[in-house]
Amino acid sequence: MKKLLSLLLTAILIFSLTAAFVGCGENPDNPSPDDSKTETLPLLKASGNDLVDEDGNVVIIKGVNLGGWLVQESWMCPTDAKDQKTAYSVLTERFGEAKMKELFKIYEDNYIVAEDFVNIKNLGFNCVRIPFTFWNLQDEQEDYTVFDRLDFAVEECRKNGLYVILDLHGAKGSQNGRDHSGDTSQVELFDDKTNWDDMVYLWSMVADHFKDSNTVLGYDLLNEPEGKLLISMPNPQFAFYNDCYKAIREMDDRHIIIMEAVWEAYCLPNPADYEWENVMYEYHNYGWGDANHDLNDFSYQKDFVDKKIRDYKNLKYSVPKFIGEFTLFDNYDAWKYAIDSYLENGIGYTIWTYKVVAETSAWGLYNGTPEKVNIESDSYEEIATKWSTVKTAQSYHTSPTYDFFKSYNGVTEG
């Protein structure tokens, strides 16, 4: 009898535990590991001049760049290095490659964290543009297999209902020789076939990795391409874009491919000329002022925006348009006019940028004064300490631009 009672109690216990586990699996407040990976955003595609979801609803991108995270710029980041390549080189020479990588891991672990994506969502945005360089994806054999940082960002965006634009900000050999490419020593992307082919291959690897993610809005092929061949030859970036387009389409026929104009609407071809489909065109609009107008002059900025809008409307083809970078400096009436104008014309945007080193600046949603690293003289320990304190919550505060968007987007909390 005791044995029978024991078996009965064991059966009841097993049944209860099984029911509990099943119940947890069905509870939306306690999603299973598989449920946690469910996409929360519809895939977007190009349709005429618009981005639309799977039901044909128009979606306008409103977001921010994560500048300074995966490629540093000394004017806005806690470093005095003239470019990322120099920082890598100097720190490797001083401490060895392993410790150089440790220092950049500390920086990247702290500069952008999960809370930052919550901040962006809570401010009323729906998209993040993520600048990265070819270095960020390289493994020990210099193949493009390291996706830890981008995977982290895409997952945090998925959790927060934010789309992601993956932006190749720094190509091998550099596409412009600017600090924001990570390399000011050369402009050797377009006239070096090895570099060219390597970046085409990089995009095939990125596309293969993210092809199933609806959170990824699209692939921004190349940030602000310039270079000597752009002067001596007609539009070599079109051929580069076309090679990247073909390589991506072999891996991924779902996602939008984004091409950038430097700097005007007429600086990109009719997509039909290259048989490009499901593409978006991107422009960076910085009105730097002129001999007769300060950059904070409202009338100057209004005329600048009006001309851009006219040029977009005058294009003889249909394609979604996107302002991937811009600022209106310290004139918030100009900010409102520009954003109103873009949205009224169905043009999305991501502002430059999320945060900058400054006491008060219109450039970032967050401003702060974390101590800058001197790559030549600071010890390993000093650099590690400085770069471990660059979290937004630690060393930054909200800026006037944050306050503008809080009001503009109708945010009532936070």
Short mmCIF file of C-alpha atoms in Angstrom, two decimals:
data_model
loop_
_atom_site.label_atom_id
_atom_site.label_comp_id
_atom_site.label_asym_id
_atom_site.label_seq_id
_atom_site.Cartn_x
_atom_site.Cartn_y
_atom_site.Cartn_z
CA MET A 1 0.00 0.00 0.00
CA LYS A 2 2.82 2.38 0.90
CA LYS A 3 4.53 1.58 -2.41
CA LEU A 4 1.30 2.30 -4.32
CA LEU A 5 0.81 5.60 -2.47
CA SER A 6 4.41 6.58 -3.22
CA LEU A 7 3.97 5.88 -6.93
CA LEU A 8 0.72 7.86 -6.95
CA LEU A 9 2.35 10.89 -5.31
CA THR A 10 5.27 10.71 -7.74
CA ALA A 11 2.87 10.68 -10.70
CA ILE A 12 0.98 13.68 -9.32
CA LEU A 13 4.25 15.59 -8.81
CA ILE A 14 5.43 14.86 -12.37
CA PHE A 15 2.07 15.92 -13.79
CA SER A 16 2.12 19.16 -11.79
CA LEU A 17 5.65 20.04 -12.89
CA THR A 18 4.82 19.29 -16.53
CA ALA A 19 1.72 21.48 -16.37
CA ALA A 20 3.71 24.28 -14.77
CA PHE A 21 6.35 24.18 -17.50
CA VAL A 22 3.70 24.09 -20.24
CA GLY A 23 1.87 26.96 -18.58
CA CYS A 24 5.03 29.04 -18.45
CA GLY A 25 5.65 28.36 -22.12
CA GLU A 26 2.18 29.65 -22.99
CA ASN A 27 2.40 32.74 -20.78
CA PRO A 28 3.15 35.83 -22.91
CA ASP A 29 4.69 37.49 -19.86
CA ASN A 30 7.27 34.69 -19.66
CA PRO A 31 8.23 33.94 -23.26
CA SER A 32 10.21 30.85 -24.06
CA PRO A 33 13.67 31.27 -25.62
CA ASP A 34 12.10 30.71 -29.05
CA ASP A 35 9.37 33.29 -28.36
CA SER A 36 11.99 35.83 -27.30
CA LYS A 37 13.40 35.77 -30.83
CA THR A 38 10.06 36.49 -32.51
CA GLU A 39 10.30 39.53 -34.78
CA THR A 40 8.21 42.47 -33.56
CA LEU A 41 8.57 44.62 -36.69
CA PRO A 42 7.29 44.03 -40.22
CA LEU A 43 9.83 43.86 -43.01
CA LEU A 44 9.96 47.11 -44.98
CA LYS A 45 10.39 47.45 -48.73
CA ALA A 46 10.59 50.24 -51.29
CA SER A 47 7.42 51.12 -53.20
CA GLY A 48 7.60 54.17 -55.46
CA ASN A 49 8.76 57.06 -53.27
CA ASP A 50 7.80 55.32 -50.03
CA LEU A 51 8.83 52.64 -47.60
CA VAL A 52 5.93 50.29 -46.90
CA ASP A 53 5.33 47.34 -44.62
CA GLU A 54 3.95 43.97 -45.67
CA ASP A 55 0.37 45.34 -45.62
CA GLY A 56 1.25 48.33 -47.79
CA ASN A 57 1.23 50.86 -44.93
CA VAL A 58 3.67 53.73 -45.41
CA VAL A 59 6.42 53.92 -42.77
CA ILE A 60 8.57 57.04 -42.39
CA ILE A 61 11.91 56.60 -40.69
CA LYS A 62 12.64 58.92 -37.75
CA GLY A 63 15.83 58.17 -35.92
CA VAL A 64 19.36 58.81 -34.79
CA ASN A 65 22.92 57.74 -35.61
CA LEU A 66 25.12 55.91 -33.11
CA GLY A 67 28.15 57.90 -34.19
CA GLY A 68 31.38 57.46 -32.25
CA TRP A 69 30.69 53.92 -31.05
CA LEU A 70 32.39 51.65 -33.60
CA VAL A 71 34.44 54.38 -35.26
CA GLN A 72 35.76 57.22 -33.11
CA GLU A 73 36.03 60.86 -34.14
CA SER A 74 38.15 62.98 -31.83
CA TRP A 75 35.94 66.08 -32.08
CA MET A 76 33.02 64.18 -30.54
CA CYS A 77 34.59 61.23 -28.70
CA PRO A 78 36.80 60.85 -25.59
CA THR A 79 40.05 60.43 -27.54
CA ASP A 80 42.71 62.67 -29.05
CA ALA A 81 43.62 60.22 -31.85
CA LYS A 82 43.39 61.74 -35.32
CA ASP A 83 41.65 58.60 -36.58
CA GLN A 84 40.86 55.03 -35.57
CA LYS A 85 43.69 53.55 -37.62
CA THR A 86 46.20 55.71 -35.74
CA ALA A 87 44.69 54.73 -32.39
CA TYR A 88 44.95 51.04 -33.27
CA SER A 89 48.56 51.49 -34.41
CA VAL A 90 49.81 53.57 -31.49
CA LEU A 91 48.13 51.48 -28.80
CA THR A 92 49.37 48.26 -30.42
CA GLU A 93 52.92 49.60 -30.53
CA ARG A 94 52.75 50.66 -26.89
CA PHE A 95 50.89 47.74 -25.30
CA GLY A 96 50.66 44.94 -27.87
CA GLU A 97 47.72 43.92 -30.04
CA ALA A 98 45.91 41.95 -27.35
CA LYS A 99 45.85 44.85 -24.90
CA MET A 100 44.88 47.30 -27.67
CA LYS A 101 41.86 45.11 -28.38
CA GLU A 102 41.09 44.93 -24.66
CA LEU A 103 41.01 48.73 -24.47
CA PHE A 104 38.65 49.07 -27.42
CA LYS A 105 36.46 46.35 -25.95
CA ILE A 106 36.21 48.40 -22.76
CA TYR A 107 35.29 51.47 -24.79
CA GLU A 108 32.69 49.75 -26.97
CA ASP A 109 31.21 47.84 -24.02
CA ASN A 110 30.52 51.14 -22.27
CA TYR A 111 29.89 53.74 -24.97
CA ILE A 112 26.62 52.12 -26.09
CA VAL A 113 24.66 49.83 -23.76
CA ALA A 114 21.13 48.40 -23.68
CA GLU A 115 19.79 51.47 -21.90
CA ASP A 116 20.71 53.68 -24.86
CA PHE A 117 18.26 51.89 -27.14
CA VAL A 118 15.54 52.40 -24.53
CA ASN A 119 16.42 56.11 -24.46
CA ILE A 120 16.07 56.33 -28.23
CA LYS A 121 12.71 54.55 -28.27
CA ASN A 122 11.39 56.62 -25.38
CA LEU A 123 12.21 59.82 -27.24
CA GLY A 124 9.80 58.84 -30.00
CA PHE A 125 12.19 57.49 -32.64
CA ASN A 126 11.75 54.31 -34.68
CA CYS A 127 15.18 53.75 -36.24
CA VAL A 128 18.90 53.63 -35.47
CA ARG A 129 21.64 54.04 -38.08
CA ILE A 130 24.79 52.22 -36.98
CA PRO A 131 28.11 53.35 -38.47
CA PHE A 132 30.72 50.58 -38.53
CA THR A 133 34.05 49.90 -40.23
CA PHE A 134 35.54 46.85 -41.88
CA TRP A 135 37.82 46.44 -38.83
CA ASN A 136 34.82 45.79 -36.61
CA LEU A 137 33.95 42.61 -38.51
CA GLN A 138 37.43 41.15 -39.01
CA ASP A 139 38.49 37.93 -37.32
CA GLU A 140 42.08 36.75 -36.76
CA GLN A 141 42.33 35.67 -40.41
CA GLU A 142 40.91 39.04 -41.58
CA ASP A 143 37.72 37.40 -42.75
CA TYR A 144 34.42 39.16 -41.99
CA THR A 145 32.85 36.89 -39.41
CA VAL A 146 32.78 38.97 -36.20
CA PHE A 147 29.22 40.21 -35.70
CA ASP A 148 29.07 40.49 -31.90
CA ARG A 149 28.59 44.27 -31.81
CA LEU A 150 26.10 44.45 -34.66
CA ASP A 151 24.20 41.43 -33.30
CA PHE A 152 23.95 43.14 -29.90
CA ALA A 153 22.62 46.34 -31.47
CA VAL A 154 20.14 44.56 -33.72
CA GLU A 155 18.82 42.51 -30.79
CA GLU A 156 18.42 45.57 -28.56
CA CYS A 157 16.63 47.35 -31.39
CA ARG A 158 14.35 44.34 -31.86
CA LYS A 159 13.45 44.41 -28.17
CA ASN A 160 12.59 48.10 -28.42
CA GLY A 161 10.76 48.10 -31.76
CA LEU A 162 13.48 50.03 -33.58
CA TYR A 163 14.62 49.46 -37.15
CA VAL A 164 18.35 49.26 -37.90
CA ILE A 165 20.29 50.67 -40.83
CA LEU A 166 23.74 49.08 -41.12
CA ASP A 167 26.11 51.75 -42.43
CA LEU A 168 29.60 50.98 -43.75
CA HIS A 169 31.23 54.16 -42.45
CA GLY A 170 34.82 53.05 -42.94
CA ALA A 171 35.82 50.97 -45.97
CA LYS A 172 39.16 49.27 -46.47
CA GLY A 173 41.58 51.83 -47.93
CA SER A 174 39.07 54.59 -47.04
CA GLN A 175 36.44 55.98 -49.38
CA ASN A 176 37.14 59.61 -48.47
CA GLY A 177 40.24 60.00 -46.27
CA ARG A 178 38.17 61.62 -43.53
CA ASP A 179 38.45 60.89 -39.83
CA HIS A 180 34.94 59.43 -39.83
CA SER A 181 36.16 56.71 -42.22
CA GLY A 182 38.70 55.72 -39.56
CA ASP A 183 41.65 56.42 -41.88
CA THR A 184 42.98 59.84 -42.87
CA SER A 185 46.16 58.46 -44.45
CA GLN A 186 44.76 57.43 -47.84
CA VAL A 187 41.83 57.34 -50.25
CA GLU A 188 42.41 53.95 -51.82
CA LEU A 189 39.06 52.19 -52.04
CA PHE A 190 38.11 53.04 -55.61
CA ASP A 191 41.47 52.65 -57.34
CA ASP A 192 42.64 49.52 -55.50
CA LYS A 193 40.90 46.41 -56.83
CA THR A 194 41.82 44.36 -53.77
CA ASN A 195 40.14 46.86 -51.45
CA TRP A 196 37.15 47.17 -53.79
CA ASP A 197 36.62 43.41 -54.05
CA ASP A 198 37.13 42.97 -50.32
CA MET A 199 34.34 45.42 -49.48
CA VAL A 200 32.00 43.78 -51.99
CA TYR A 201 32.74 40.49 -50.23
CA LEU A 202 32.15 42.13 -46.83
CA TRP A 203 28.65 43.08 -47.90
CA SER A 204 27.92 39.55 -49.05
CA MET A 205 28.90 38.33 -45.58
CA VAL A 206 26.78 40.97 -43.83
CA ALA A 207 23.78 40.19 -46.02
CA ASP A 208 24.10 36.46 -45.42
CA HIS A 209 24.28 37.05 -41.67
CA PHE A 210 21.25 39.36 -41.41
CA LYS A 211 19.08 38.10 -44.26
CA ASP A 212 16.38 36.72 -41.95
CA SER A 213 16.09 39.76 -39.66
CA ASN A 214 13.09 42.05 -40.11
CA THR A 215 14.65 44.45 -37.60
CA VAL A 216 17.32 45.32 -40.15
CA LEU A 217 15.78 47.90 -42.45
CA GLY A 218 18.60 47.91 -44.95
CA TYR A 219 22.24 48.00 -45.95
CA ASP A 220 23.83 51.45 -46.33
CA LEU A 221 26.61 50.56 -48.75
CA LEU A 222 29.10 53.39 -48.22
CA ASN A 223 29.20 56.55 -46.16
CA GLU A 224 30.02 59.77 -48.03
CA PRO A 225 32.18 58.36 -50.84
CA GLU A 226 34.72 60.79 -52.21
CA GLY A 227 38.23 60.29 -53.59
CA LYS A 228 40.54 61.26 -56.41
CA LEU A 229 38.92 58.93 -58.94
CA LEU A 230 35.64 60.70 -58.37
CA ILE A 231 37.32 63.71 -59.98
CA SER A 232 39.28 61.99 -62.74
CA MET A 233 36.64 59.39 -63.66
CA PRO A 234 32.86 59.61 -64.01
CA ASN A 235 30.99 58.13 -61.07
CA PRO A 236 33.08 55.09 -60.10
CA GLN A 237 30.95 54.77 -56.99
CA PHE A 238 28.04 53.67 -59.21
CA ALA A 239 30.05 50.65 -60.34
CA PHE A 240 31.01 49.94 -56.74
CA TYR A 241 27.39 50.20 -55.65
CA ASN A 242 26.38 47.89 -58.48
CA ASP A 243 28.95 45.25 -57.50
CA CYS A 244 27.78 45.41 -53.88
CA TYR A 245 24.14 45.26 -54.99
CA LYS A 246 24.75 42.09 -56.99
CA ALA A 247 26.74 40.45 -54.19
CA ILE A 248 24.03 41.22 -51.64
CA ARG A 249 21.23 39.99 -53.89
CA GLU A 250 22.96 36.63 -54.23
CA MET A 251 22.56 36.25 -50.46
CA ASP A 252 19.50 38.33 -49.64
CA ASP A 253 16.60 39.35 -51.87
CA ARG A 254 14.50 40.74 -49.00
CA HIS A 255 16.24 43.81 -47.65
CA ILE A 256 16.48 47.36 -48.90
CA ILE A 257 19.85 48.45 -50.28
CA ILE A 258 20.80 52.07 -49.65
CA MET A 259 23.00 54.22 -51.88
CA GLU A 260 24.38 57.61 -50.79
CA ALA A 261 24.67 60.77 -52.85
CA VAL A 262 27.59 63.14 -52.44
CA TRP A 263 26.05 65.59 -52.09
CA GLU A 264 23.09 66.46 -54.31
CA ALA A 265 19.95 64.71 -55.55
CA TYR A 266 21.35 64.55 -59.08
CA CYS A 267 24.47 62.70 -57.87
CA LEU A 268 22.79 59.29 -58.12
CA PRO A 269 21.51 57.50 -61.23
CA ASN A 270 18.03 56.38 -62.12
CA PRO A 271 17.79 52.96 -60.40
CA ALA A 272 16.40 51.51 -63.62
CA ASP A 273 19.71 52.25 -65.37
CA TYR A 274 21.29 49.52 -63.24
CA GLU A 275 18.17 47.40 -62.77
CA TRP A 276 18.25 48.11 -59.05
CA GLU A 277 15.11 47.13 -57.17
CA ASN A 278 14.07 47.65 -53.55
CA VAL A 279 16.58 50.45 -53.03
CA MET A 280 16.52 53.73 -51.10
CA TYR A 281 18.58 56.85 -51.81
CA GLU A 282 20.30 58.68 -48.97
CA TYR A 283 21.44 62.29 -48.64
CA HIS A 284 23.43 64.12 -45.95
CA ASN A 285 22.27 67.69 -45.52
CA TYR A 286 24.62 70.07 -43.75
CA GLY A 287 24.07 73.76 -44.41
CA TRP A 288 27.39 75.21 -43.29
CA GLY A 289 26.51 78.83 -44.04
CA ASP A 290 28.24 81.05 -46.58
CA ALA A 291 30.04 84.37 -46.88
CA ASN A 292 26.83 86.27 -46.18
CA HIS A 293 25.06 83.97 -43.75
CA ASP A 294 25.91 82.41 -40.42
CA LEU A 295 25.04 78.72 -40.17
CA ASN A 296 22.48 79.57 -37.48
CA ASP A 297 20.66 82.05 -39.72
CA PHE A 298 17.07 80.83 -40.12
CA SER A 299 16.55 82.25 -43.61
CA TYR A 300 19.73 80.59 -44.85
CA GLN A 301 18.75 77.19 -43.43
CA LYS A 302 15.18 77.56 -44.74
CA ASP A 303 16.45 78.28 -48.26
CA PHE A 304 18.90 75.38 -47.97
CA VAL A 305 16.13 72.93 -47.04
CA ASP A 306 13.72 74.32 -49.65
CA LYS A 307 16.28 73.81 -52.41
CA LYS A 308 16.91 70.23 -51.31
CA ILE A 309 13.18 69.47 -51.38
CA ARG A 310 12.79 71.02 -54.84
CA ASP A 311 15.68 68.95 -56.14
CA TYR A 312 14.20 65.74 -54.77
CA LYS A 313 10.84 66.54 -56.36
CA ASN A 314 12.50 67.24 -59.71
CA LEU A 315 13.99 63.77 -60.00
CA LYS A 316 12.65 61.92 -63.04
CA TYR A 317 12.30 58.62 -61.22
CA SER A 318 10.65 57.33 -58.05
CA VAL A 319 12.71 56.10 -55.13
CA PRO A 320 12.34 56.40 -51.33
CA LYS A 321 14.51 59.22 -49.99
CA PHE A 322 16.21 59.41 -46.64
CA ILE A 323 18.29 62.07 -44.87
CA GLY A 324 20.87 59.85 -43.21
CA GLU A 325 22.74 62.67 -41.47
CA PHE A 326 21.95 66.30 -40.72
CA THR A 327 21.88 69.01 -38.12
CA LEU A 328 20.43 72.49 -37.95
CA PHE A 329 23.00 73.59 -35.38
CA ASP A 330 21.64 75.89 -32.64
CA ASN A 331 18.54 77.25 -34.39
CA TYR A 332 15.61 75.14 -33.23
CA ASP A 333 13.13 77.03 -35.40
CA ALA A 334 15.24 75.80 -38.31
CA TRP A 335 15.20 72.28 -36.87
CA LYS A 336 11.40 72.33 -36.80
CA TYR A 337 11.15 73.75 -40.31
CA ALA A 338 13.51 71.15 -41.74
CA ILE A 339 11.88 68.15 -40.09
CA ASP A 340 8.38 69.39 -40.94
CA SER A 341 9.50 69.75 -44.56
CA TYR A 342 11.05 66.30 -44.73
CA LEU A 343 8.09 64.54 -43.14
CA GLU A 344 5.51 66.41 -45.23
CA ASN A 345 7.29 65.09 -48.30
CA GLY A 346 7.53 61.53 -47.02
CA ILE A 347 11.28 61.74 -46.39
CA GLY A 348 12.71 59.94 -43.38
CA TYR A 349 15.76 60.96 -41.36
CA THR A 350 18.37 60.01 -38.77
CA ILE A 351 20.06 62.92 -37.02
CA TRP A 352 23.79 63.13 -36.36
CA THR A 353 24.19 62.04 -33.61
CA TYR A 354 23.31 60.31 -30.33
CA LYS A 355 25.98 61.84 -28.08
CA VAL A 356 29.05 64.04 -28.27
CA VAL A 357 31.79 65.31 -25.99
CA ALA A 358 30.76 68.88 -25.20
CA GLU A 359 29.32 70.79 -22.28
CA THR A 360 26.44 72.01 -24.46
CA SER A 361 26.04 71.19 -28.15
CA ALA A 362 23.25 70.80 -30.69
CA TRP A 363 25.13 67.92 -32.30
CA GLY A 364 24.06 65.26 -29.82
CA LEU A 365 20.94 64.24 -27.94
CA TYR A 366 23.34 63.83 -25.03
CA ASN A 367 26.33 66.00 -24.15
CA GLY A 368 29.07 65.29 -21.65
CA THR A 369 32.68 65.86 -20.72
CA PRO A 370 34.27 62.47 -20.03
CA GLU A 371 38.02 62.77 -19.83
CA LYS A 372 39.74 62.37 -23.19
CA VAL A 373 42.37 59.70 -23.69
CA ASN A 374 45.88 60.69 -24.75
CA ILE A 375 46.91 57.67 -26.81
CA GLU A 376 50.60 58.66 -26.70
CA SER A 377 51.09 59.19 -22.98
CA ASP A 378 48.24 57.72 -20.92
CA SER A 379 49.06 54.39 -19.31
CA TYR A 380 47.05 51.27 -20.08
CA GLU A 381 45.34 51.62 -16.69
CA GLU A 382 44.52 55.29 -17.27
CA ILE A 383 42.99 54.57 -20.68
CA ALA A 384 41.01 51.63 -19.31
CA THR A 385 39.68 53.79 -16.49
CA LYS A 386 38.71 56.67 -18.78
CA TRP A 387 37.00 54.45 -21.33
CA SER A 388 35.13 52.52 -18.62
CA THR A 389 33.29 55.72 -17.64
CA VAL A 390 31.75 56.66 -21.01
CA LYS A 391 28.28 55.27 -20.43
CA THR A 392 25.57 57.80 -21.19
CA ALA A 393 24.14 57.55 -17.67
CA GLN A 394 27.60 58.05 -16.13
CA SER A 395 29.10 60.97 -17.97
CA TYR A 396 26.45 62.62 -20.18
CA HIS A 397 23.35 64.75 -19.76
CA THR A 398 20.47 65.62 -22.06
CA SER A 399 21.10 68.42 -24.56
CA PRO A 400 18.97 71.21 -26.05
CA THR A 401 18.45 68.92 -29.05
CA TYR A 402 17.06 66.24 -26.74
CA ASP A 403 14.64 68.82 -25.33
CA PHE A 404 13.62 69.83 -28.85
CA PHE A 405 12.78 66.26 -29.88
CA LYS A 406 11.02 65.57 -26.59
CA SER A 407 8.67 68.42 -27.44
CA TYR A 408 8.51 67.78 -31.19
CA ASN A 409 7.70 64.08 -30.77
CA GLY A 410 5.16 64.77 -28.03
CA VAL A 411 7.00 62.85 -25.32
CA THR A 412 5.38 63.49 -21.95
CA GLU A 413 7.55 61.30 -19.71
CA GLY A 414 11.28 61.04 -19.05
#
